[in-house]
CSV table of C-alpha atoms in Angstrom, one decimal:
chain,number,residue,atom,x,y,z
A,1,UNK,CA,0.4,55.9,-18.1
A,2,UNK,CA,-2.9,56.3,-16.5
A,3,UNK,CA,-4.7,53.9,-14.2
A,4,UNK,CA,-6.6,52.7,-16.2
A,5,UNK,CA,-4.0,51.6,-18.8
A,6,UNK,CA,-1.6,50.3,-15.9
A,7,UNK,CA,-4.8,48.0,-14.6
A,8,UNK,CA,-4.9,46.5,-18.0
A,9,UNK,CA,-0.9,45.9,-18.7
A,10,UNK,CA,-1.1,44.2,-15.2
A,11,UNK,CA,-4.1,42.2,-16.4
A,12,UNK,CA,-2.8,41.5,-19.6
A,13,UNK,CA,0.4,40.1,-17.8
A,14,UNK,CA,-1.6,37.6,-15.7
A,15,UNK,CA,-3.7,36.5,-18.3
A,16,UNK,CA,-0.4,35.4,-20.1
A,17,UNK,CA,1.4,34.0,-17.3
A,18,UNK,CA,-1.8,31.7,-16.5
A,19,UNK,CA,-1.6,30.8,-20.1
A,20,UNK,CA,1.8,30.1,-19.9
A,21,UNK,CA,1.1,27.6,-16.4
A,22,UNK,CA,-2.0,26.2,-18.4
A,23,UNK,CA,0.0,25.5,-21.3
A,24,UNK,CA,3.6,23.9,-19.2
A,25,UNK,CA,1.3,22.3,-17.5
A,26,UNK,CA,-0.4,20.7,-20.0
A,27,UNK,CA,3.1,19.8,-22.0
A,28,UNK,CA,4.4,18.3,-18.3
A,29,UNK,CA,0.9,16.3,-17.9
A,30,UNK,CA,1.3,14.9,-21.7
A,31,UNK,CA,4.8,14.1,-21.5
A,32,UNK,CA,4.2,11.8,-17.9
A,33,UNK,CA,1.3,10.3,-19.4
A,34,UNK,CA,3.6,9.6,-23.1
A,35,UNK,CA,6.2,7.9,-20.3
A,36,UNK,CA,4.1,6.0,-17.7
A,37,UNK,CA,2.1,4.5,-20.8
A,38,UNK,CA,4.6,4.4,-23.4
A,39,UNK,CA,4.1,5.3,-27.1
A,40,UNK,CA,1.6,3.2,-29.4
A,41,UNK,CA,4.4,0.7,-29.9
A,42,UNK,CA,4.3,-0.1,-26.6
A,43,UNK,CA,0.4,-0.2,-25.7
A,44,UNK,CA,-1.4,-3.8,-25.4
A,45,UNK,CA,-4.9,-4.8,-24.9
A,46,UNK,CA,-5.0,-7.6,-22.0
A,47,UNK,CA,-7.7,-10.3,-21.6
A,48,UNK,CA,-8.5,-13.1,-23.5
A,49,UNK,CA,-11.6,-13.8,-25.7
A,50,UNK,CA,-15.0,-15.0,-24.0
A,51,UNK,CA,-16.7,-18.6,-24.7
A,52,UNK,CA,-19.5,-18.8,-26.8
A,53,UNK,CA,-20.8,-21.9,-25.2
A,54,UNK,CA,-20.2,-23.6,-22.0
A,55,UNK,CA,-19.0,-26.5,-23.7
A,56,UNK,CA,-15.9,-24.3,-25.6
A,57,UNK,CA,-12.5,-25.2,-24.4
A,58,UNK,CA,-10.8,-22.9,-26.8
A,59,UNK,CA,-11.1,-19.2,-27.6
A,60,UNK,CA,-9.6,-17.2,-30.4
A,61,UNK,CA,-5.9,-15.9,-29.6
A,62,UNK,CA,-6.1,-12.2,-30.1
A,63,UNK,CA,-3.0,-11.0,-32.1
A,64,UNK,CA,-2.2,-7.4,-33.6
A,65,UNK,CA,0.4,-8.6,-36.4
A,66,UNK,CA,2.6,-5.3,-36.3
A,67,UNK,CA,5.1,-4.0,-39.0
A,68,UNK,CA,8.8,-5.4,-39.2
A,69,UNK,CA,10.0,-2.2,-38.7
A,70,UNK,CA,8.0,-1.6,-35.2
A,71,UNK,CA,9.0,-5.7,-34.7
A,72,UNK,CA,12.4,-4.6,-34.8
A,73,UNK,CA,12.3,-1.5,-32.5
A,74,UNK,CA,10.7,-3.8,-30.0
A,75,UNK,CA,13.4,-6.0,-29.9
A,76,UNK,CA,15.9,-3.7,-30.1
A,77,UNK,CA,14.5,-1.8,-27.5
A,78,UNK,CA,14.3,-4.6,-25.2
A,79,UNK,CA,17.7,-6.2,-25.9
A,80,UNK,CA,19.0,-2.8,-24.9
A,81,UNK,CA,17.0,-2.6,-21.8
A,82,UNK,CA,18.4,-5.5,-20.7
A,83,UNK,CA,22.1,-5.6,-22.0
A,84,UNK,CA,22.1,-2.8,-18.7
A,85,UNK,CA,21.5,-5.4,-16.3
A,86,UNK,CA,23.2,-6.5,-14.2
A,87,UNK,CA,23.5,-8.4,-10.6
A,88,UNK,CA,23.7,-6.7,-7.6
A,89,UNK,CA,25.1,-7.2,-3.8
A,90,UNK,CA,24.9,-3.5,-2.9
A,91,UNK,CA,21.3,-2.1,-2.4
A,92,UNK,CA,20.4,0.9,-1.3
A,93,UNK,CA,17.2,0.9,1.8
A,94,UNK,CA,15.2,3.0,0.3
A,95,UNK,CA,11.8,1.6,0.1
A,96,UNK,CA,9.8,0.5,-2.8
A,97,UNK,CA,6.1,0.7,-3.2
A,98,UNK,CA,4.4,-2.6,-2.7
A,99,UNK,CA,2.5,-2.0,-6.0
A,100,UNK,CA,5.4,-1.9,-7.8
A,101,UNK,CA,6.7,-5.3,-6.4
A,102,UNK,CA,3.2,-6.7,-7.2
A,103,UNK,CA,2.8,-5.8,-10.6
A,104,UNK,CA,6.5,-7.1,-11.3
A,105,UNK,CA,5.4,-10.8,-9.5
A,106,UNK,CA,2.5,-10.5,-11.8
A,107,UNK,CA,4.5,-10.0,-14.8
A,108,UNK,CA,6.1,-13.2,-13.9
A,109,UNK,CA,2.8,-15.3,-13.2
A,110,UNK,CA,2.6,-15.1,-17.0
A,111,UNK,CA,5.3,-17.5,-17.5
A,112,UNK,CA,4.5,-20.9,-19.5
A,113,UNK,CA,4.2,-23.7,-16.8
A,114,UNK,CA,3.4,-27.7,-17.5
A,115,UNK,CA,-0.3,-27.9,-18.0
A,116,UNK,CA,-0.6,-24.1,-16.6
A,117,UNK,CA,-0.4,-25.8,-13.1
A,118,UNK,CA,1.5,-22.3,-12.1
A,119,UNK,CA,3.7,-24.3,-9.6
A,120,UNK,CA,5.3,-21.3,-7.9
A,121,UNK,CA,4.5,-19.1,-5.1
A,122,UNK,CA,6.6,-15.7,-4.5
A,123,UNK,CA,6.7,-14.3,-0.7
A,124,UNK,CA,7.5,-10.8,-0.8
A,125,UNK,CA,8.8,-9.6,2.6
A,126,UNK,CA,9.6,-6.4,4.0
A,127,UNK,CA,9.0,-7.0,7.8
A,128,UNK,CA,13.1,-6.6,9.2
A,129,UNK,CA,12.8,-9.1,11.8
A,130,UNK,CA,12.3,-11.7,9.1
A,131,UNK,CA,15.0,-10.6,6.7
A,132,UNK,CA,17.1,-10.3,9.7
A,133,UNK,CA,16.5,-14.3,10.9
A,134,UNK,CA,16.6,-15.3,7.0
A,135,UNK,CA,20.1,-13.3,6.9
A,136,UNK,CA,21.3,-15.1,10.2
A,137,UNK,CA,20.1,-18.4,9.0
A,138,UNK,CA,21.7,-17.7,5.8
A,139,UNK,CA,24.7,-16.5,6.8
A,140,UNK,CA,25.2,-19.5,9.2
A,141,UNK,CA,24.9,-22.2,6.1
A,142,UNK,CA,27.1,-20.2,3.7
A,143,UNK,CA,29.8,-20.6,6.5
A,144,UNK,CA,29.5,-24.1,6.5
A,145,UNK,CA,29.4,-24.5,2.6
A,146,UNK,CA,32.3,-22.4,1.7
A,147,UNK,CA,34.7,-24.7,4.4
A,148,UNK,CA,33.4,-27.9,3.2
A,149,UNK,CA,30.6,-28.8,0.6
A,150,UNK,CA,31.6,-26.0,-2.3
A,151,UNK,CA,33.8,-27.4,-4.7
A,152,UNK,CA,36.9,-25.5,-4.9
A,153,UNK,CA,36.9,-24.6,-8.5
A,154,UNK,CA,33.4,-22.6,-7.1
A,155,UNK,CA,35.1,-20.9,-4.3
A,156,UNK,CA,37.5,-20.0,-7.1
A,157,UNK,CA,34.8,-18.8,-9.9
A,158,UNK,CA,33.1,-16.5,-6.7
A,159,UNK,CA,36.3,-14.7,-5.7
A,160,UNK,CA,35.7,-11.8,-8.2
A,161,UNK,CA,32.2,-11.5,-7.0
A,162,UNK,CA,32.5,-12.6,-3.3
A,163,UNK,CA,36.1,-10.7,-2.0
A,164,UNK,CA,33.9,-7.6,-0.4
A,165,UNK,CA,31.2,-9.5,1.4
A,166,UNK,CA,33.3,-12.9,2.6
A,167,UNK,CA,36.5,-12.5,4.8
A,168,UNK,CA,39.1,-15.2,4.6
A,169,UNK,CA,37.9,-16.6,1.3
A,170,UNK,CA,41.7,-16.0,-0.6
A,171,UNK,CA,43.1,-18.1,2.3
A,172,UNK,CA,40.1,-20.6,2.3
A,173,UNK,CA,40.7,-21.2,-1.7
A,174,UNK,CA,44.1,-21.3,-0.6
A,175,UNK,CA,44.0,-24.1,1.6
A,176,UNK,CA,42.0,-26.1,-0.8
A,177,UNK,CA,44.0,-25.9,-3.0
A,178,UNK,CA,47.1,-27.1,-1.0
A,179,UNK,CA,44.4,-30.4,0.9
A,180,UNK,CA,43.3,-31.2,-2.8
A,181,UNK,CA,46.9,-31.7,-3.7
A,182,UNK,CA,47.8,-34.4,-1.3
A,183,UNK,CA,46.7,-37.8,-0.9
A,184,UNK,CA,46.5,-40.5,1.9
A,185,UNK,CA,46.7,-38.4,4.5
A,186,UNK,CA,44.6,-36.4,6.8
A,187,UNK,CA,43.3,-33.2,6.1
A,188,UNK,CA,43.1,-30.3,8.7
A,189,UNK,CA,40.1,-28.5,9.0
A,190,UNK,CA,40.0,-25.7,6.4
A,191,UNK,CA,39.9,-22.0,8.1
A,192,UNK,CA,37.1,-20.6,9.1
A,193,UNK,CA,35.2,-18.5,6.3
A,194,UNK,CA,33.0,-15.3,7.7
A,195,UNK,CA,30.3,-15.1,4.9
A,196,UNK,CA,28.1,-11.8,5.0
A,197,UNK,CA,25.0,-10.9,3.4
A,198,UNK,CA,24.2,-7.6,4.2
A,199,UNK,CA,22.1,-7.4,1.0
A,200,UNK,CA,19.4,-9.8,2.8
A,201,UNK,CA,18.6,-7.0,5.0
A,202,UNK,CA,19.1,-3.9,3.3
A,203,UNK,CA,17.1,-4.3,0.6
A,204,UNK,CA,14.0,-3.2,0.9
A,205,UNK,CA,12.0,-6.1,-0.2
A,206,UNK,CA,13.4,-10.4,-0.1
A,207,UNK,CA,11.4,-12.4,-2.3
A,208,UNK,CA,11.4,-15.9,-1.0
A,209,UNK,CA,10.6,-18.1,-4.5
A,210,UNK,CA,8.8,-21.3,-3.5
A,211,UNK,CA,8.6,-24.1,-6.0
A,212,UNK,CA,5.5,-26.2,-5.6
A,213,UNK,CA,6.5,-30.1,-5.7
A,214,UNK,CA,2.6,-30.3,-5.9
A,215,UNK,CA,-0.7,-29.0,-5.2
A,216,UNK,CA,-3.2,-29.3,-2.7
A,217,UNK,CA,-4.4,-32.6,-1.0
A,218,UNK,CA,-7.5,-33.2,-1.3
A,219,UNK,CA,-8.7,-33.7,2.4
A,220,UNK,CA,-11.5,-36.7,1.4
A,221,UNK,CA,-9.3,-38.5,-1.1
A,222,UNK,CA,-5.7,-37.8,0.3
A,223,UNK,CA,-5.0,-37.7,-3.1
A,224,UNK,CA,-2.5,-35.0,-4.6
A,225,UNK,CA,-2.9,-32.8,-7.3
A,226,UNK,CA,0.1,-33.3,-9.7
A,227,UNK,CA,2.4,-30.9,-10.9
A,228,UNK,CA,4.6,-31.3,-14.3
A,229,UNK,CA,8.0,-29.4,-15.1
A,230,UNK,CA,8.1,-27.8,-11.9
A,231,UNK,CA,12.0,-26.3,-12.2
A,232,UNK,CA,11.3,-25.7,-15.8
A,233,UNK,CA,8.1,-23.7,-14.9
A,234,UNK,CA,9.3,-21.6,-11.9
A,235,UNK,CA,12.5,-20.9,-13.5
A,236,UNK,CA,10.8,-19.2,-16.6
A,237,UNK,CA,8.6,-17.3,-13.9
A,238,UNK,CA,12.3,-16.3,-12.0
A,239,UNK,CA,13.7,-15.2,-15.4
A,240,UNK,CA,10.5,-13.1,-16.1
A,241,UNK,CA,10.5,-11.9,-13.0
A,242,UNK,CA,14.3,-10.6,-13.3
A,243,UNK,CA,13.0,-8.4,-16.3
A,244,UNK,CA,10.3,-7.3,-14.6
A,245,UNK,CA,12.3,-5.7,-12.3
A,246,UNK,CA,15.5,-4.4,-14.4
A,247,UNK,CA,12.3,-2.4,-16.5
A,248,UNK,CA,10.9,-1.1,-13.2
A,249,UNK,CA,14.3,0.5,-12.6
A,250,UNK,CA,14.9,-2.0,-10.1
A,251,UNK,CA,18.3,-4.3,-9.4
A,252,UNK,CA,18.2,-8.0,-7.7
A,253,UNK,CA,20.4,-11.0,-7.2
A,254,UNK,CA,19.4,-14.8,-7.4
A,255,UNK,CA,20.7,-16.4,-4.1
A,256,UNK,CA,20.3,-19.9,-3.5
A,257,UNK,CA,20.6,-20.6,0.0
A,258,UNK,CA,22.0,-24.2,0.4
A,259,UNK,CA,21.7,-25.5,3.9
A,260,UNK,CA,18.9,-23.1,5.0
A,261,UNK,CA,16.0,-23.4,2.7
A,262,UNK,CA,13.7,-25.9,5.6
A,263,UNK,CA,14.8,-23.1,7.9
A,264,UNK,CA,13.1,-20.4,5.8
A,265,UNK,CA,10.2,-22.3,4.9
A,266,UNK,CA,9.2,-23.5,8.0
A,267,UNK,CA,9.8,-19.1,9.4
A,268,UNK,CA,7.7,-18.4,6.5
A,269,UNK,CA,4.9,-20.8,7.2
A,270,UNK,CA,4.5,-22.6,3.9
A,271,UNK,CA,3.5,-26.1,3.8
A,272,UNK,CA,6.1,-29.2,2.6
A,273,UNK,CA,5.2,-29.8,-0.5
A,274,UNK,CA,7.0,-25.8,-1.2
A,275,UNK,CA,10.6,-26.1,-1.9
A,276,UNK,CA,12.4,-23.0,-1.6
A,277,UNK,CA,13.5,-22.0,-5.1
A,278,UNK,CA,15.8,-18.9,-4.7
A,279,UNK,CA,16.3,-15.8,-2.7
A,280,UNK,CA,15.5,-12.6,-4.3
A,281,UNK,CA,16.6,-9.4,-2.9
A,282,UNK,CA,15.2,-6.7,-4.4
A,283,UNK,CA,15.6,-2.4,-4.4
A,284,UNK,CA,18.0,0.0,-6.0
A,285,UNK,CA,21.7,0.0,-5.9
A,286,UNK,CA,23.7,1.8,-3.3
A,287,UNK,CA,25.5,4.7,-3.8
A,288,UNK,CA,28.8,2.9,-3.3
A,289,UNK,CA,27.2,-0.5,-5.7
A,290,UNK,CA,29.9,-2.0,-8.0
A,291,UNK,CA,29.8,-5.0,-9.8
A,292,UNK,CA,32.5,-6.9,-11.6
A,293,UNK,CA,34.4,-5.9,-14.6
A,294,UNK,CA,34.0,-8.1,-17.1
A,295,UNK,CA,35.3,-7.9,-20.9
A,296,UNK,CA,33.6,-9.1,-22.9
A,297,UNK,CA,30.4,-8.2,-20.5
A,298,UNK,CA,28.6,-11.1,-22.1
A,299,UNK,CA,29.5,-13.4,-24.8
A,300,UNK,CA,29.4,-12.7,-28.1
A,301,UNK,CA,26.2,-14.2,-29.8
A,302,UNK,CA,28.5,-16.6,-32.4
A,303,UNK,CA,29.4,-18.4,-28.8
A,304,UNK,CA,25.7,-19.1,-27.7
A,305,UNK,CA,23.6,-18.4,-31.2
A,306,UNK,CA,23.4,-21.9,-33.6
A,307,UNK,CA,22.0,-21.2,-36.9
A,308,UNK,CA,20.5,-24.2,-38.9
A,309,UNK,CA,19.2,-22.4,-42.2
């Protein structure tokens, strides 16, 4: 083969391999784009209709009526999405992108609330030294609630859930078992309970859910703006929120902190008329995450499902 001829194999072999990059490239770049924004089944157009005049109160609702069929892949997709979640006390550090969290709490600012007051605000921290004094603070409470203001058929129901993170809790269920059993006579003190919750500072991110009892004051009137259904409201917002997150590829847990919620509001700086809601931690699971086992996971729909047709 003469020079010539080699010079043009050898061109003829880069002009396919950049082909070949143009083309993979192209395939990769398609396919991202087909899973970051989904397929047409799952694109939406946001934003609501504008007033004609300024005296309009209502707009029209803007609705794409889809086929049953794509109805019922939604759904199905959905239910299946979520029939993986589940609640998690094992997170894994590594860090989340603060876009992602805000895009989740967004999704849950869509929930219904009573007259659209919104009564919720959602404090996303990542700053250590304020998981660390929410963990201690925490921590202390839980001690206190698991020797004397949990029931003991609760202490019982949390075993299953509770025996990795909480030393002493067999013997503490133990013991109230034995005190609830006798009458008329003094009780000794129950043992001390160590309660941990390491997940309040290894996650990543805490969100610190705030229900608002009600809005501003109005500084010339004193007078208070009222809010309506405010557990019903910030509840939807918490359950939206959950969802949120599970799609994100993200685990959480809902903690109420009994005993310690003035605490936290008062580190946090929000005003009194915020009432700490729940404590969200929020991330991926550890390596080493388990959950419990459960059969059946859930219950079966002909336990929670009524049909009046």
């Amino acid at each position: 083969m003469n020079v010539n001829n080699r010079n043009l194999s050898l061109g003829h072999a880069t002009l396919l391999a950049l082909v070949s990059s143009i083309v993979t490239a192209a395939v990769v770049h398609w396919w991202e784009r087909r899973a970051f924004f989904g397929t047409k089944d799952d694109e939406f157009e946001a934003g609501q209709s504008q007033p004609t005049s300024a005296n309009q109160t209502h707009v029209p609702y803007r609705h794409e009526r889809l086929t049953m069929n794509r109805i019922r892949r939604r759904s199905l997709r959905l239910l299946q999405n979520c029939q993986q979640r589940r609640t998690l006390r094992f997170f894994s550090s590594d860090p989340v992108p603060p876009e992602i969290i805000l895009t989740c709490l967004q999704t849950a600012c869509t929930a219904p609330s009573g007259a659209h007051k919104q009564p919720w605000t959602f404090v996303a921290i990542s700053n250590p030294q304020i998981k660390q004094k929410i963990r201690e603070m925490v921590e202390q409470e839980e001690t206190i609630n698991y020797n004397s203001r949990m029931r003991k058929s609760w202490v019982e129901d949390l075993k299953p859930m509770m025996n990795q993170l909480h030393d002493n809790i067999d013997n503490l269920s133990s013991h109230k078992k034995e005190t609830s059993s006798t009458t008329g006579t003094k009780q000794d003190d129950p043992p001390s309970t160590s309660t941990q919750k390491p997940y309040l500072t290894e996650a990543p991110w805490l969100i610190a859910v705030f229900k608002q009892i009600h809005g501003p004051v109005d500084p010339k009137t004193g007078k208070k703006e009222d809010h309506y259904y405010v557990n019903e409201s910030v509840g939807i917002a918490c359950g939206l929120l959950i969802v949120a997150l599970h799609n994100a590829n993200l685990v959480t847990l809902t903690s109420t902190p009994m005993g310690a919620e003035k605490g936290i509001r008062e580190l946090l700086g929000r005003p009194n008329r915020e009432k700490l809601f729940l404590l969200m931690p929020v991330g991926f699971p550890a390596a080493h995450a388990t959950v419990p086992y459960r059969y059946p996971e859930r219950k079966d729909p002909s336990e929670t499902v009524v049909w009046k047709q």
